[in-house]
Coordinates of C-alpha atoms and ligand atoms in Angstrom, one line a residue:
X1 CA 5.7 -102.5 -5.4
X2 CA 4.2 -102.1 -9.0
X3 CA 2.0 -99.6 -10.1
X4 CA -1.2 -100.6 -11.4
X5 CA -1.4 -100.7 -15.3
X6 CA -4.3 -102.8 -16.1
X7 CA -7.3 -100.8 -15.7
X8 CA -10.6 -102.1 -15.3
X9 CA -12.6 -99.1 -16.3
X10 CA -16.5 -99.0 -15.1
X11 CA -18.6 -96.1 -16.7
X12 CA -21.4 -95.2 -14.4
X13 CA -21.9 -94.9 -10.4
X14 CA -25.4 -96.4 -9.6
X15 CA -26.9 -99.6 -9.0
X16 CA -24.9 -101.2 -12.0
X17 CA -21.5 -99.6 -11.9
X18 CA -21.3 -99.8 -8.0
X19 CA -22.4 -103.3 -7.7
X20 CA -20.2 -104.5 -10.6
X21 CA -17.1 -102.6 -9.0
X22 CA -17.6 -104.0 -5.8
X23 CA -18.2 -107.5 -6.7
X24 CA -14.8 -107.4 -9.0
X25 CA -12.9 -106.3 -6.0
X26 CA -14.3 -108.5 -3.5
X27 CA -14.5 -111.6 -5.9
X28 CA -12.1 -111.3 -8.5
X29 CA -9.2 -109.3 -7.3
X30 CA -8.1 -111.9 -4.6
X31 CA -7.6 -114.6 -7.1
X32 CA -5.6 -112.5 -9.6
X33 CA -2.0 -113.2 -10.0
X34 CA -0.1 -109.9 -9.7
X35 CA -3.1 -108.2 -8.5
X36 CA -1.4 -105.2 -7.7
X37 CA -1.2 -104.5 -11.4
X38 CA -4.8 -104.3 -11.6
X39 CA -6.9 -101.0 -10.8
X40 CA -10.7 -100.7 -10.9
X41 CA -11.2 -97.0 -12.2
X42 CA -14.8 -95.7 -12.0
X43 CA -15.9 -92.8 -14.0
X44 CA -19.2 -91.3 -13.2
X45 CA -20.8 -88.3 -14.0
X46 CA -22.2 -88.0 -10.5
X47 CA -19.9 -88.0 -7.3
X48 CA -23.0 -89.7 -5.5
X49 CA -25.3 -92.4 -5.8
X50 CA -29.0 -92.0 -5.0
X51 CA -32.1 -94.0 -4.5
X52 CA -33.6 -93.3 -7.9
X53 CA -36.9 -95.3 -7.3
X54 CA -37.3 -92.8 -4.2
X55 CA -37.3 -89.6 -6.7
X56 CA -41.2 -89.3 -7.1
X57 CA -41.5 -88.7 -3.3
X58 CA -38.2 -87.1 -2.7
X59 CA -38.5 -84.3 -5.2
X60 CA -41.4 -82.9 -3.1
X61 CA -39.6 -82.1 0.3
X62 CA -36.4 -82.9 1.9
X63 CA -38.5 -84.0 4.8
X64 CA -40.3 -87.0 3.1
X65 CA -37.0 -88.9 3.0
X66 CA -33.9 -89.3 4.9
X67 CA -31.5 -87.3 2.7
X68 CA -28.5 -88.5 4.3
X69 CA -29.6 -92.0 3.3
X70 CA -31.1 -90.8 -0.2
X71 CA -27.6 -89.5 -1.7
X72 CA -24.5 -91.6 -0.7
X73 CA -20.9 -90.4 -1.6
X74 CA -19.6 -93.0 -4.0
X75 CA -15.9 -92.9 -2.9
X76 CA -16.1 -93.9 0.9
X77 CA -18.1 -96.9 -0.3
X78 CA -14.6 -98.3 -1.6
X79 CA -12.4 -97.2 1.4
X80 CA -12.6 -101.0 2.6
X81 CA -10.5 -102.1 -0.3
X82 CA -6.6 -101.9 -0.8
X83 CA -5.9 -98.2 -1.5
X84 CA -4.4 -98.8 -4.9
X85 CA -7.1 -101.1 -6.1
X86 CA -9.8 -98.6 -6.6
X87 CA -9.7 -94.9 -8.1
X88 CA -13.0 -92.8 -8.6
X89 CA -13.2 -90.1 -11.3
X90 CA -16.0 -87.6 -11.4
X91 CA -16.4 -87.3 -15.1
X92 CA -18.7 -88.0 -18.1
X93 CA -17.5 -90.3 -20.8
X94 CA -17.8 -88.5 -24.2
X95 CA -15.9 -91.1 -26.6
X96 CA -15.3 -94.8 -26.6
X97 CA -12.9 -96.1 -29.0
X98 CA -12.9 -99.8 -29.4
X99 CA -9.8 -100.2 -31.5
X100 CA -7.4 -98.1 -29.2
X101 CA -9.2 -99.5 -26.2
X102 CA -9.6 -95.9 -24.7
X103 CA -12.2 -94.0 -22.9
X104 CA -12.2 -90.1 -23.2
X105 CA -13.9 -88.5 -20.5
X106 CA -14.5 -84.9 -19.4
X107 CA -14.0 -84.4 -15.6
X108 CA -15.9 -82.2 -13.5
X109 CA -13.3 -79.7 -13.7
X110 CA -10.7 -79.5 -16.4
X111 CA -10.0 -80.6 -20.0
X112 CA -11.0 -84.0 -21.5
X113 CA -8.7 -86.9 -20.5
X114 CA -8.2 -90.4 -21.9
X115 CA -7.8 -93.5 -20.2
X116 CA -6.8 -97.1 -21.5
X117 CA -8.7 -99.8 -20.6
X118 CA -7.8 -103.4 -20.2
X119 CA -11.4 -104.2 -19.3
X120 CA -14.5 -102.5 -19.5
X121 CA -17.9 -102.2 -17.8
X122 CA -20.5 -100.0 -19.2
X123 CA -23.0 -99.2 -16.8
X124 CA -24.2 -95.8 -17.8
X125 CA -27.7 -96.2 -17.3
X126 CA -30.7 -94.1 -18.7
X127 CA -32.1 -90.7 -18.1
X128 CA -35.5 -89.3 -18.2
X129 CA -37.3 -86.4 -19.8
X130 CA -37.8 -84.8 -16.6
X131 CA -34.6 -84.0 -15.0
X132 CA -36.5 -84.7 -11.7
X133 CA -36.2 -88.5 -11.7
X134 CA -32.2 -89.3 -12.7
X135 CA -28.7 -87.9 -12.6
X136 CA -29.4 -86.6 -16.2
X137 CA -26.2 -84.6 -15.2
X138 CA -25.2 -84.9 -11.6
X139 CA -26.5 -84.4 -8.3
X140 CA -26.0 -80.7 -8.1
X141 CA -28.4 -80.6 -11.2
X142 CA -30.9 -83.0 -10.0
X143 CA -31.2 -81.0 -6.4
X144 CA -31.5 -77.8 -8.6
X145 CA -34.5 -79.1 -10.7
X146 CA -36.1 -80.3 -7.2
X147 CA -35.7 -76.8 -5.7
X148 CA -37.2 -74.9 -9.0
X149 CA -40.3 -77.4 -8.6
X150 CA -40.6 -76.7 -4.8
X151 CA -40.6 -73.2 -5.4
X152 CA -43.7 -73.4 -7.7
X153 CA -45.7 -75.7 -5.6
X154 CA -47.3 -73.2 -3.1
X155 CA -49.0 -71.5 -6.1
X156 CA -49.8 -74.3 -7.9
X157 CA -53.4 -75.2 -8.8
X158 CA -53.3 -77.7 -11.5
X159 CA -50.8 -80.3 -12.5
X160 CA -50.8 -82.5 -15.9
X161 CA -48.7 -85.6 -15.5
X162 CA -47.7 -87.4 -18.9
X163 CA -47.4 -91.2 -18.8
X164 CA -49.0 -94.1 -17.4
X165 CA -46.0 -96.4 -16.2
X166 CA -44.8 -96.4 -12.5
X167 CA -43.0 -93.2 -12.4
X168 CA -46.1 -91.2 -13.6
X169 CA -48.5 -92.9 -11.3
X170 CA -46.1 -92.5 -8.3
X171 CA -45.4 -88.9 -9.0
X172 CA -49.2 -88.4 -9.4
X173 CA -49.9 -90.2 -6.1
X174 CA -47.3 -88.5 -4.2
X175 CA -48.4 -84.9 -5.4
X176 CA -51.9 -85.9 -4.6
X177 CA -51.5 -87.1 -1.1
X178 CA -48.9 -83.9 -0.5
X179 CA -51.2 -81.3 -1.8
X180 CA -54.8 -82.6 -1.6
X181 CA -54.7 -85.3 1.2
X182 CA -56.8 -88.2 1.1
X183 CA -60.4 -88.8 0.8
X184 CA -62.4 -90.5 3.6
X185 CA -62.6 -94.2 3.9
X186 CA -66.3 -94.1 2.5
X187 CA -65.6 -91.8 -0.5
X188 CA -64.5 -93.3 -4.1
X189 CA -62.9 -90.2 -5.0
X190 CA -61.7 -86.7 -3.6
X191 CA -64.2 -84.1 -4.5
X192 CA -62.8 -80.7 -5.1
X193 CA -59.1 -81.4 -4.7
X194 CA -57.2 -78.3 -3.9
X195 CA -54.9 -78.9 -6.9
X196 CA -56.2 -80.8 -10.2
X197 CA -53.7 -83.6 -11.0
X198 CA -54.5 -85.2 -14.3
X199 CA -52.6 -88.4 -15.5
X200 CA -52.7 -88.5 -19.1
X201 CA -51.8 -92.1 -20.8
X202 CA -52.0 -93.3 -24.5
X203 CA -52.6 -96.7 -23.2
X204 CA -55.8 -98.7 -22.6
X205 CA -54.6 -98.7 -18.8
X206 CA -52.2 -97.5 -16.3
X207 CA -49.4 -99.6 -15.2
X208 CA -48.9 -101.9 -18.5
X209 CA -46.6 -104.3 -16.4
X210 CA -49.3 -105.1 -13.9
X211 CA -52.4 -107.2 -14.6
X212 CA -55.9 -105.1 -15.0
X213 CA -57.1 -105.8 -11.6
X214 CA -54.3 -104.1 -10.2
X215 CA -54.1 -101.1 -12.7
X216 CA -58.0 -100.8 -11.8
X217 CA -57.1 -100.7 -8.1
X218 CA -54.3 -98.1 -8.6
X219 CA -56.7 -95.8 -10.7
X220 CA -59.0 -96.2 -7.6
X221 CA -56.4 -95.4 -5.1
X222 CA -55.4 -92.4 -7.2
X223 CA -58.7 -90.8 -7.4
X224 CA -58.9 -90.9 -3.8
X225 CA -56.0 -88.5 -3.8
X226 CA -57.8 -86.2 -6.4
X227 CA -56.1 -87.6 -9.7
X228 CA -58.2 -88.1 -12.5
X229 CA -56.6 -90.4 -15.0
X230 CA -57.3 -89.9 -18.9
X231 CA -56.7 -93.0 -20.9
X232 CA -56.2 -93.7 -24.7
X233 CA -55.2 -90.0 -24.7
X234 CA -51.6 -89.0 -26.1
X235 CA -50.0 -85.6 -25.2
X236 CA -49.3 -84.1 -28.6
X237 CA -47.2 -80.9 -27.8
X238 CA -46.7 -78.6 -25.0
X239 CA -46.3 -74.7 -25.1
X240 CA -43.9 -73.5 -24.1
X241 CA -41.6 -75.9 -25.7
X242 CA -39.5 -78.3 -23.4
X243 CA -41.7 -77.6 -20.6
X244 CA -41.0 -79.8 -17.6
X245 CA -37.7 -80.9 -19.2
X246 CA -35.4 -77.9 -19.8
X247 CA -34.4 -76.0 -16.6
X248 CA -35.6 -72.6 -17.7
X249 CA -39.2 -74.0 -18.2
X250 CA -39.2 -76.7 -15.6
X251 CA -42.4 -75.8 -13.5
X252 CA -44.0 -73.2 -15.6
X253 CA -47.9 -72.6 -16.8
X254 CA -48.2 -74.9 -19.8
X255 CA -50.6 -75.6 -22.4
X256 CA -50.7 -79.2 -23.2
X257 CA -52.5 -79.9 -26.6
X258 CA -53.9 -83.6 -26.6
X259 CA -54.1 -85.5 -29.7
X260 CA -57.7 -85.0 -30.0
X261 CA -57.1 -81.3 -30.5
X262 CA -58.4 -80.4 -26.9
X263 CA -56.0 -78.5 -24.7
X264 CA -55.4 -78.6 -20.9
X265 CA -54.0 -75.5 -19.1
X266 CA -51.4 -76.6 -16.3
X267 CA -49.6 -74.4 -13.7
X268 CA -46.9 -77.3 -13.9
X269 CA -46.5 -80.0 -16.5
X270 CA -44.4 -83.4 -15.7
X271 CA -43.3 -85.5 -18.7
X272 CA -42.9 -88.9 -16.8
X273 CA -42.7 -91.5 -19.8
X274 CA -39.8 -92.9 -21.6
X275 CA -36.1 -93.3 -20.9
X276 CA -33.4 -92.5 -23.0
X277 CA -30.1 -94.8 -22.7
X278 CA -26.8 -93.0 -21.8
X279 CA -24.8 -93.9 -24.7
X280 CA -23.7 -90.2 -25.9
X281 CA -19.8 -91.9 -25.9
X282 CA -20.2 -94.3 -28.5
X283 CA -19.0 -92.7 -32.0
X284 CA -21.3 -91.9 -34.9
X285 CA -19.6 -94.6 -36.9
X286 CA -20.2 -97.3 -34.1
X287 CA -23.7 -96.5 -33.3
X288 CA -25.4 -98.6 -35.9
X289 CA -23.3 -101.9 -35.0
X290 CA -23.1 -101.2 -31.2
X291 CA -26.7 -100.1 -30.2
X292 CA -30.0 -101.8 -30.5
X293 CA -32.9 -100.2 -32.3
X294 CA -34.0 -98.7 -29.0
X295 CA -30.5 -97.3 -28.3
X296 CA -29.0 -99.9 -25.9
X297 CA -25.6 -101.4 -26.0
X298 CA -25.8 -104.7 -27.7
X299 CA -25.1 -107.2 -24.8
X300 CA -25.1 -110.8 -25.1
X301 CA -28.2 -111.7 -23.0
X302 CA -26.4 -114.8 -21.5
X303 CA -23.0 -113.9 -20.5
X304 CA -23.2 -110.0 -20.5
X305 CA -20.2 -109.6 -22.6
X306 CA -20.4 -106.9 -25.6
X307 CA -19.2 -109.3 -28.1
X308 CA -18.5 -106.7 -30.7
X309 CA -16.4 -104.3 -28.5
X310 CA -13.4 -106.8 -28.4
X311 CA -12.3 -108.7 -25.4
X312 CA -13.1 -108.1 -21.7
X313 CA -16.1 -105.4 -22.6
X314 CA -19.3 -106.1 -20.6
X315 CA -22.4 -103.9 -20.1
X316 CA -25.1 -104.2 -17.1
X317 CA -28.2 -102.4 -16.0
X318 CA -30.3 -100.1 -17.8
X319 CA -27.8 -99.5 -20.9
X320 CA -27.4 -103.0 -21.5
X321 CA -29.7 -104.9 -23.8
X322 CA -29.7 -107.9 -21.5
X323 CA -32.8 -107.4 -19.7
X324 CA -35.7 -105.1 -18.9
X325 CA -34.5 -101.8 -16.9
X326 CA -35.2 -102.5 -13.5
X327 CA -32.9 -102.9 -10.3
X328 CA -34.0 -106.6 -9.5
X329 CA -32.5 -107.4 -13.1
X330 CA -29.3 -105.5 -12.2
X331 CA -29.0 -107.7 -8.8
X332 CA -29.3 -110.9 -10.8
X333 CA -26.8 -109.6 -13.5
X334 CA -24.0 -108.9 -11.2
X335 CA -22.7 -112.1 -10.2
X336 CA -22.9 -113.2 -13.8
X337 CA -20.7 -110.4 -14.8
X338 CA -18.4 -111.0 -12.1
X339 CA -18.2 -114.8 -12.8
X340 CA -17.3 -114.3 -16.7
X341 CA -15.2 -111.2 -16.0
X342 CA -13.2 -113.2 -13.7
X343 CA -12.7 -116.2 -16.0
X344 CA -11.7 -113.8 -18.7
X345 CA -8.9 -112.2 -16.6
X346 CA -7.5 -115.2 -15.2
X347 CA -7.5 -116.8 -18.5
X348 CA -5.6 -113.8 -19.9
X349 CA -3.3 -114.0 -17.4
X350 CA -2.1 -117.5 -18.1
X351 CA -3.8 -119.0 -15.0
X352 CA -5.1 -122.9 -15.9
X353 CA -6.8 -125.5 -14.0
X354 CA -10.3 -125.5 -12.1
X355 CA -10.4 -121.7 -11.7
X356 CA -10.9 -121.3 -15.5
X357 CA -12.5 -124.6 -16.5
X358 CA -16.0 -125.3 -17.0
X359 CA -18.6 -123.2 -18.8
X360 CA -19.5 -119.2 -18.7
X361 CA -21.8 -118.4 -16.0
X362 CA -25.2 -117.6 -17.6
X363 CA -27.9 -115.0 -16.9
X364 CA -31.4 -115.5 -17.6
X365 CA -33.9 -113.0 -17.0
X366 CA -36.8 -113.6 -14.7
X367 CA -39.7 -112.0 -16.8
X368 CA -42.5 -112.6 -14.5
X369 CA -44.9 -109.9 -13.4
X370 CA -42.8 -107.9 -10.8
X371 CA -43.4 -104.5 -9.6
X372 CA -44.0 -102.4 -6.7
X373 CA -45.9 -99.0 -7.2
X374 CA -46.5 -97.1 -4.0
X375 CA -49.6 -94.5 -4.4
X376 CA -49.3 -91.8 -1.8
X377 CA -47.3 -92.5 1.4
X378 CA -48.9 -95.5 2.8
X379 CA -50.7 -97.3 -0.2
X380 CA -49.8 -99.0 -3.1
X381 CA -50.1 -101.9 -5.6
X382 CA -47.5 -104.5 -6.8
X383 CA -47.1 -108.1 -7.8
X384 CA -43.9 -110.2 -7.3
X385 CA -42.4 -113.0 -9.1
X386 CA -45.7 -113.3 -11.0
X387 CA -47.0 -115.2 -8.0
X388 CA -47.9 -112.5 -5.3
X389 CA -50.7 -110.4 -5.8
X390 CA -50.9 -107.7 -3.2
X391 CA -52.8 -104.4 -2.7
X392 CA -51.7 -102.6 0.7
Ligands
FAD401 C1 -38.5 -92.7 -11.1 C2 -38.0 -94.0 -11.1 C3 -38.5 -95.1 -10.3 C4 -38.1 -96.4 -10.4 N1 -38.3 -97.2 -9.6 C5 -38.0 -98.5 -9.7 C6 -38.4 -99.7 -9.0 O1 -39.1 -99.5 -7.9 N2 -37.6 -100.7 -8.8 C7 -37.0 -101.3 -9.9 O2 -36.6 -102.3 -10.1 N3 -36.5 -100.4 -10.6 C8 -36.9 -98.9 -10.7 N4 -36.6 -97.9 -11.6 C9 -35.6 -98.1 -12.5 C10 -34.1 -98.2 -11.7 O3 -34.2 -96.9 -11.2 C11 -32.9 -98.3 -12.9 O4 -33.3 -99.6 -13.5 C12 -31.7 -98.2 -12.3 O5 -31.5 -96.8 -11.6 C13 -30.6 -98.5 -13.5 O6 -29.5 -98.4 -12.7 P1 -28.1 -98.4 -13.6 O7 -26.9 -98.4 -12.8 O8 -28.2 -99.0 -14.8 O9 -28.1 -96.9 -14.3 P2 -28.5 -95.3 -13.6 O10 -29.2 -95.6 -12.2 O11 -29.6 -94.8 -14.7 O12 -27.4 -94.6 -13.3 C14 -26.3 -94.2 -14.3 C15 -25.2 -93.7 -13.6 O13 -24.1 -93.3 -14.8 C16 -23.7 -92.1 -14.9 N5 -23.6 -91.6 -16.2 C17 -24.5 -91.6 -17.1 N6 -23.8 -91.2 -18.2 C18 -22.5 -91.1 -17.9 C19 -21.5 -91.0 -18.8 N7 -21.4 -90.7 -20.2 N8 -20.2 -91.1 -18.2 C20 -20.0 -91.4 -16.9 N9 -21.1 -91.7 -16.0 C21 -22.3 -91.6 -16.7 C22 -25.0 -91.5 -14.1 O14 -24.6 -90.2 -13.5 C23 -25.2 -92.2 -13.0 O15 -24.5 -92.4 -12.0 C24 -37.0 -96.6 -11.3 C25 -36.6 -95.6 -12.3 C26 -37.1 -94.0 -12.2 C27 -36.6 -93.3 -13.0

């Protein structure tokens, strides 16, 4: 039996990477001539995948979400495929060399290693300023950040959350309900909450993706949980520096200075705005040509190929410039990636005829208003496909 020599390397093991690898193994491999010469090699910093949208609730207590379903080991998800068709490596990609078509990665243990790729799928996603919402490193460091936060909660009397998007609104709402409970049916706001929670946003309204009426409803729901919203207000600085982001000052008393010069004193500060795209493996000399101004991989938004990186290189998910960072966009990207990669592999293998005839499959982002934002454990606002308008 031949040994695999054509590595289809997938960087990242979350929504994008796992779906891509699964789709390639299921829909492309059966059609490849000499399929035993190909292998999908997934390299991911974490050995688990997790339900990232659930982080604002999960970080508070293990009792709020079923942990066995929140964190899932990656390797067993691929045991259904022939043994040599898939290999998982826990490691962090540190350099992508387009010319030699290699990726150098730092394994979880040991010295850096280099692997050559025949095809490459980049799905390394994004990181958040607070380590509590992402695998900024791996599952161990995520859990360590939650643990530090939980230790500080019992003595916390004031929390400042910076940001007006869904992550900020969700975490403020979850903390409000957990720490303060909910105001009665006839009260517009929770008077004298046990913990004062302040949400600071530089925008004129929270939840910029949603229509103003939904944002107003969200603000009203937050008020019932003891959350005050400051709009048109920007956090200028925090002391100590790195508060809420760095491990040693993750949940520590913080002076939050606003752009007005006013200061807020918080027992805990949570930066819940903005994301950074995980592209540290793009060499300095390639960064200006490979990355968009916002730091994402330049990806053809129709075919999901990374055209400047040579043949059979693709990107999906948050790190790809093809669509806004959201799970529903990734789910729509995967069939397109899979179809175009299949054509490229079959063509390169010399296959002719119907299997490679026709046009590329084309991705088109659905840009309609779509977002679901839980506010506390049983309420929320959202819109789907721009048509449905719901307030729970
Ligand atoms: C708090 C929060 C709530 C959200 N809620 C929603 C929601 O309700 N609905 C929605 O549609 N979207 C939501 N999102 C966005 C959604 O989570 C992302 O769009 C999605 O996680 C992106 O998936 P991904 O596979 O592209 O990357 P990520 O989920 O960011 O995962 C990247 C993976 O790559 C690995 N990695 C990173 N760097 C490297 C490297 N150099 N080498 C190897 N591996 C690496 C990481 O360990 C990780 O496994 C939310 C995001 C956050 C932060």
